[in-house]
CSV table of C-alpha atoms in Angstrom, one decimal:
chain,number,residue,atom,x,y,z
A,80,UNK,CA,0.0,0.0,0.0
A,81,UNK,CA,1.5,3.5,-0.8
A,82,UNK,CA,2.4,6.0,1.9
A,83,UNK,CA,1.4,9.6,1.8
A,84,UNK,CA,3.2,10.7,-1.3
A,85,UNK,CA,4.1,14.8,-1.6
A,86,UNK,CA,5.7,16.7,-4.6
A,87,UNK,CA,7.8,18.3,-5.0
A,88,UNK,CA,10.7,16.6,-2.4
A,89,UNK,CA,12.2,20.7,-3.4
A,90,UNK,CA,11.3,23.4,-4.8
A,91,UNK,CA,13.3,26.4,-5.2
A,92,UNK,CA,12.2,30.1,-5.6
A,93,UNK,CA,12.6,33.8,-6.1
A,94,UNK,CA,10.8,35.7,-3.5
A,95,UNK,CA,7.9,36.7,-4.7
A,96,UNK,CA,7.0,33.8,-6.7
A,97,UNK,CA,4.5,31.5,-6.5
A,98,UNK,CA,4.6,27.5,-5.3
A,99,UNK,CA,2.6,24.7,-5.0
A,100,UNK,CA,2.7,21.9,-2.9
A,101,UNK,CA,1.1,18.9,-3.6
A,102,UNK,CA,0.0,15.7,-0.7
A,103,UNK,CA,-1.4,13.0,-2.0
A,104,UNK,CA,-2.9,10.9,1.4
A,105,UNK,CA,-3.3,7.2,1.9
A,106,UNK,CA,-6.0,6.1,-0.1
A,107,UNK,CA,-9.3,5.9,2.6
A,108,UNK,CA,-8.1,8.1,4.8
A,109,UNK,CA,-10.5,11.3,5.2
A,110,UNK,CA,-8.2,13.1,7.6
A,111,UNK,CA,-4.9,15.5,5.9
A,112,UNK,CA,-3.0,17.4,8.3
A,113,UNK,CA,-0.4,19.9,6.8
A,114,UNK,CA,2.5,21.1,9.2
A,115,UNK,CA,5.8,23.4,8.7
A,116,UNK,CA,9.1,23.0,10.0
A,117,UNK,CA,11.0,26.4,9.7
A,118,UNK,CA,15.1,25.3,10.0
A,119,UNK,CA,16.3,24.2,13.3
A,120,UNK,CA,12.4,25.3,14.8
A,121,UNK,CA,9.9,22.4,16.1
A,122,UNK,CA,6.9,21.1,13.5
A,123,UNK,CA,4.1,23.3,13.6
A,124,UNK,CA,0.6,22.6,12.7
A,125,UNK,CA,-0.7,24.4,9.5
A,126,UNK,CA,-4.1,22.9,9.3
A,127,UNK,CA,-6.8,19.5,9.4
A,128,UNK,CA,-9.0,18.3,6.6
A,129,UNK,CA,-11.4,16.2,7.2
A,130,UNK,CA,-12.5,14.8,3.7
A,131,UNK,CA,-12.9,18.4,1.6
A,132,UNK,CA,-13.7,20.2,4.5
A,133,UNK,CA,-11.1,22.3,6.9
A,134,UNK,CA,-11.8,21.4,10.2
A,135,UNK,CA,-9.2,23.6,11.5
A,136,UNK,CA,-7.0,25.8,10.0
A,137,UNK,CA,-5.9,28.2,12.7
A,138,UNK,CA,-2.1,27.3,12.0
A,139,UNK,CA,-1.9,29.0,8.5
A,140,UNK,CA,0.5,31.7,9.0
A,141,UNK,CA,-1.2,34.6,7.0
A,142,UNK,CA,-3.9,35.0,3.5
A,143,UNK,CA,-0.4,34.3,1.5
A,144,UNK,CA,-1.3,30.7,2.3
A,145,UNK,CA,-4.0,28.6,0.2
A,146,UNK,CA,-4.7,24.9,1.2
A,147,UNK,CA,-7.3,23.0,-0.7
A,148,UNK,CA,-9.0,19.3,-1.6
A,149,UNK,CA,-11.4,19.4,-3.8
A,150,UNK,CA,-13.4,15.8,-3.4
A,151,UNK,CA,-11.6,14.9,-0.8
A,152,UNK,CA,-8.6,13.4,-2.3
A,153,UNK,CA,-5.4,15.2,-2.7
A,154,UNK,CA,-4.4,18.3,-0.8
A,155,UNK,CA,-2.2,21.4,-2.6
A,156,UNK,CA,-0.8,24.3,-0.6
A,157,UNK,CA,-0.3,27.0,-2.8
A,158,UNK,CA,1.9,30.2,-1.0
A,159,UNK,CA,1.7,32.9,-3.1
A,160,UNK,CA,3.7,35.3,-2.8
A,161,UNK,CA,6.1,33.8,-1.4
A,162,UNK,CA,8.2,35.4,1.1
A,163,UNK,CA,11.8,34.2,2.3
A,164,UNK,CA,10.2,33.6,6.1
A,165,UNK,CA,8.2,30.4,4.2
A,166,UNK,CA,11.3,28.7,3.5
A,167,UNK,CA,11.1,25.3,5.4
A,168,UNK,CA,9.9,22.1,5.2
A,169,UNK,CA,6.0,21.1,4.5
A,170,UNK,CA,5.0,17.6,5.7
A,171,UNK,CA,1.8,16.5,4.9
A,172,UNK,CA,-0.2,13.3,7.0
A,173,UNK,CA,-2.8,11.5,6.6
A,174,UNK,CA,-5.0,9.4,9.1
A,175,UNK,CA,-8.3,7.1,9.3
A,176,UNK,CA,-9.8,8.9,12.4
A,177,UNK,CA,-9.2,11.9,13.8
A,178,UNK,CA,-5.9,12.6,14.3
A,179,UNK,CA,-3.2,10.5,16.4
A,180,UNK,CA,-6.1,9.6,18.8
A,181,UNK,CA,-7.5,7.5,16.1
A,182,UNK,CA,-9.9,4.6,17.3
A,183,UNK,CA,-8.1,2.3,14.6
A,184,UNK,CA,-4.6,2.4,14.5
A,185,UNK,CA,-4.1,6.0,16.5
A,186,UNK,CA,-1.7,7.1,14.3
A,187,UNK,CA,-0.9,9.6,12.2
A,188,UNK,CA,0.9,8.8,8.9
A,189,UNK,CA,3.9,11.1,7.4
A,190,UNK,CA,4.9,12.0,4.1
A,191,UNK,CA,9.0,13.2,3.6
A,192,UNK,CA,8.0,16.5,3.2
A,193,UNK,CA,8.5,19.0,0.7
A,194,UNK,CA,12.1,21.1,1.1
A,195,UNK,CA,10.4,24.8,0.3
A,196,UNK,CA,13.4,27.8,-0.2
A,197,UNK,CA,12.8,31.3,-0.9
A,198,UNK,CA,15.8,33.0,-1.9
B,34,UNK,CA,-1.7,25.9,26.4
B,35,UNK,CA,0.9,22.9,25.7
B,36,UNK,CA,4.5,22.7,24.6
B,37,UNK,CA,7.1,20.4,24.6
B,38,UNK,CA,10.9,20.7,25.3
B,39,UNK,CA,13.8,18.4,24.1
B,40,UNK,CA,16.9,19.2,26.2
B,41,UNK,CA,20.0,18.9,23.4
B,42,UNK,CA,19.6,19.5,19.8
B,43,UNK,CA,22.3,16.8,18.9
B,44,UNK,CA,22.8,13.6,21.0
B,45,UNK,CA,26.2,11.5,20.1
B,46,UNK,CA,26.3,8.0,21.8
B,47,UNK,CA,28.5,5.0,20.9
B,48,UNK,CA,27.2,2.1,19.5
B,49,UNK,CA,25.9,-0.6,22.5
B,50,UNK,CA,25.7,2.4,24.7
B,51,UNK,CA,22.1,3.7,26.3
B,52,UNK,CA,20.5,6.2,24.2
B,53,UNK,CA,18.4,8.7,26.2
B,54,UNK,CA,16.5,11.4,24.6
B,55,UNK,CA,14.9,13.9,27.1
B,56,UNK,CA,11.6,15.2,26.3
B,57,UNK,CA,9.4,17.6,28.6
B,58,UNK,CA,6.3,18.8,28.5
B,59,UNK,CA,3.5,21.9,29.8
B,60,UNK,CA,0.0,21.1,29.4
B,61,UNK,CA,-3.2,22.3,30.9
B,62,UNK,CA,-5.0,19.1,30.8
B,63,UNK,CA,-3.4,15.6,31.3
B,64,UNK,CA,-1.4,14.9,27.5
B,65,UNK,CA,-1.5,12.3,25.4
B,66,UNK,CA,2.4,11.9,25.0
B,67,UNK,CA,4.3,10.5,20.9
B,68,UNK,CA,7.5,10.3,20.2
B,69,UNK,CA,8.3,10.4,16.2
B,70,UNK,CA,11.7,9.3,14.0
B,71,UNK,CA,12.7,10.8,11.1
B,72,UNK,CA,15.1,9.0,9.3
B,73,UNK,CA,17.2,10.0,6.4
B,74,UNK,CA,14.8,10.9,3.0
B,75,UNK,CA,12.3,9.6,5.2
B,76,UNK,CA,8.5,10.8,6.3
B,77,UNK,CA,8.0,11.5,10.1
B,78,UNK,CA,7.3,7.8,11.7
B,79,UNK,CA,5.6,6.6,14.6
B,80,UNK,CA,8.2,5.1,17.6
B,81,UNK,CA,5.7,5.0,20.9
B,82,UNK,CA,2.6,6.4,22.3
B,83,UNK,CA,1.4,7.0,25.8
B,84,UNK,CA,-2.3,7.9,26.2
B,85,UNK,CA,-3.3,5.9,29.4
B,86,UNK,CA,-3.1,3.0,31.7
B,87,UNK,CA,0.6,1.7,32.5
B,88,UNK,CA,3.9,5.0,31.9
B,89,UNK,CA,6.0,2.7,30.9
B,90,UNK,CA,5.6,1.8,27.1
B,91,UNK,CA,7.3,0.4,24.4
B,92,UNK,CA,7.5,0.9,21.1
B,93,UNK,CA,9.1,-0.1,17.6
B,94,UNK,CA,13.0,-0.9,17.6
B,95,UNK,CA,13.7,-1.7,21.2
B,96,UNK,CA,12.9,1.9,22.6
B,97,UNK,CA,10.6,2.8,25.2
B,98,UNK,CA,9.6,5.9,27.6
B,99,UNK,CA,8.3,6.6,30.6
B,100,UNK,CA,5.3,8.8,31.0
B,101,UNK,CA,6.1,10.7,34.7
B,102,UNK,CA,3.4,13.1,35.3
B,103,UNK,CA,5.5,14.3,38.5
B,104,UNK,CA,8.7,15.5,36.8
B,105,UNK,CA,6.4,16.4,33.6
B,106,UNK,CA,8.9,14.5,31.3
B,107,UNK,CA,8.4,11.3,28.9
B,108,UNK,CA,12.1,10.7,28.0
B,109,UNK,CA,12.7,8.0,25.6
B,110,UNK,CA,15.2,5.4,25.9
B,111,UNK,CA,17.1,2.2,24.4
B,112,UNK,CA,19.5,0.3,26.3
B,113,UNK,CA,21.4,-0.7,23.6
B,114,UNK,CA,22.5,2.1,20.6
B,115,UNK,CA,22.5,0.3,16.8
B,116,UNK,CA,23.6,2.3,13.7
B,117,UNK,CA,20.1,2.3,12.6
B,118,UNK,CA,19.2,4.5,15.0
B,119,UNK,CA,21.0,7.5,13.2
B,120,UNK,CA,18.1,9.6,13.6
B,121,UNK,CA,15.8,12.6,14.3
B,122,UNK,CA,13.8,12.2,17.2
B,123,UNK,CA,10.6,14.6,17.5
B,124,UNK,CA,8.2,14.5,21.1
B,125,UNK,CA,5.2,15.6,21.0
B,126,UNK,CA,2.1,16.1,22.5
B,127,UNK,CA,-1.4,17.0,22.2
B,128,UNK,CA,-4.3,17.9,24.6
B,129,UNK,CA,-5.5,14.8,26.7
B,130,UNK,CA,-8.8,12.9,27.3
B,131,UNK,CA,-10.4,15.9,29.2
B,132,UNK,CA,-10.2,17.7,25.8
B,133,UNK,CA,-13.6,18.0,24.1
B,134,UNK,CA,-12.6,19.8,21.0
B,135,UNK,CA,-12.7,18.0,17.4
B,136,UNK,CA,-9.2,19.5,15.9
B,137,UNK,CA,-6.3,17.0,17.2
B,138,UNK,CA,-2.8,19.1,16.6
B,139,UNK,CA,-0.1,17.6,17.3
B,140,UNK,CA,2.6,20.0,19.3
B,141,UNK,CA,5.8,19.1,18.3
B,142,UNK,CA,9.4,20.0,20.4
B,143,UNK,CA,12.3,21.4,18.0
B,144,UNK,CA,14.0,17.8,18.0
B,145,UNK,CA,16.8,15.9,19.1
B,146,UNK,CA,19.0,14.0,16.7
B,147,UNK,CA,21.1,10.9,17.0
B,148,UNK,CA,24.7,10.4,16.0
B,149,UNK,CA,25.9,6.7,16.9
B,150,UNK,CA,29.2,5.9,16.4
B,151,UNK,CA,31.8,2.9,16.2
C-alpha cells in the first residue's frame, strides 16, 4: 500500500513567486493534516482536513497561504507570494480517524516532506 | 496551552551504549504523550505512544519511555544504541482525554537527533 506521497521533495524560488505543494494521502483516509518546519524550529501545525472540508485551519501563517481538496482526495498548498520567512519544510499526513487519537490504528501517517526555499 | 521541550539538539552515543532522549512537556490538561523518528529521506514515523493506563511503554526498535506526570517528562530510551538508530527524534504532545474539541494538533518539540558511532 503507498504512503502519503508529496511533490515536490524541493522546490526552489525567487521571493515573490509562487509554489505549490502537492499531498497525495493514503487512499481511505478522510483526515490531511499539513505542518511546517522552519530550519532548526519544532513542527508546527498548519491545518486539518477532514475529507474536503477544513476542520481547522488556525495554523496558516497569514492569506499568502491557500490549502485546498477538492473531493476529498489530494491536498495542494499554494503560498503565493512567497516570502523568504516560508522557506522550510512542508509535511503532509494522513490518518483514518481523527488525528493520532484515532480509534483504529491512532496514528498519524507522514509524508518526507517538501524542502520549500525562498531566496 | 501545551508545549514540549527536548533538552540537546544533537545527542552523540556509541554504538551498544544507552541512548536517552529527554523530552518535557507543559499542558493544561493531562497529555497524550508521541514520540516520532525521522530517518534520512524519510516521512515522520511513529516510535511510541502513551495515552493511558501503564507509563512505561514500548514501542518499535527496542525503545521505550516513561510517562512521569511528576517531573512532567516522557524521556525515551534504548539500552542498547544500533547504527540504525542515526536519527531525528521529535516528542510531541497533544491535549488529553479531558479535551472535548474536534481539531487533534499535534505540538511538536524542535527535535533531538542521534549520531551513533563505532
Amino acid at each position: 500500500e503507498a504512503g502519503v506521497t508529496q511533490f515536490p521533495s524541493h522546490s526552489v524560488i525567487e521571493k515573490g513567486q509562487t509554489v505549490t505543494l502537492r499531498c497525495d494521502p493514503i487512499s481511505g483516509h478522510d483526515n490531511l493534516y499539513w505542518y511546517r518546519r522552519v530550519m532548526g524550529k519544532e513542527i508546527k501545525f498548519l491545518l486539518h482536513f477532514v475529507k474536503e472540508s477544513k476542520q481547522d485551519e488556525s495554523g496558516m501563517p497569514n492569506n499568502r497561504f491557500l490549502a485546498e481538496r477538492t473531493g476529498g482526495t489530494y491536498s495542494t498548498l499554494k503560498v503565493q507570494p512567497a516570502e523568504l520567512e516560508d522557506s522550510g519544510v512542508y509535511f503532509c499526513a494522513s490518518s483514518q480517524g481523527p488525528g493520532p487519537l484515532a480509534g483504529i490504528t491512532g496514528e498519524l501517517f507522514f509524508g518526507e516532506g517538501s524542502r520549500l526555499t525562498v531566496l | 496551552a501545551q508545549s514540549v521541550t527536548q533538552l540537546g539538539s544533537h545527542v552523540s552515543v556509541s554504538e551498544g551504549a544507552l541512548v536517552l532522549l529527554r523530552c518535557n512537556y507543559s499542558s493544561s490538561v493531562p497529555p497524550y504523550l508521541f514520540w516520532y523518528v525521522q530517518y534520512p529521506n524519510q516521512g515522520l514515523q511513529l516510535l511510541l505512544k502513551y495515552t493511558t493506563g501503564a507509563t512505561l511503554v514500548k514501542g518499535i526498535n527496542g525503545f521505550e519511555a516513561e510517562f512521569k506526570k511528576s517531573e512532567t517528562s516522557f524521556h525515551l530510551t534504548k539500552p542498547s544504541a544500533h547504527m540504525s538508530d542515526a536519527a531525528e527524534y521529535f516528542c510531541a504532545v497533544i491535549l488529553g482525554p479531558f479535551y472535548t474539541g474536534t481539531a487533534s494538533k499535534l505540538t511538536f518539540g524542535t527535535g533531538t537527533r542521534l549520531q551513533v558511532t563505532l
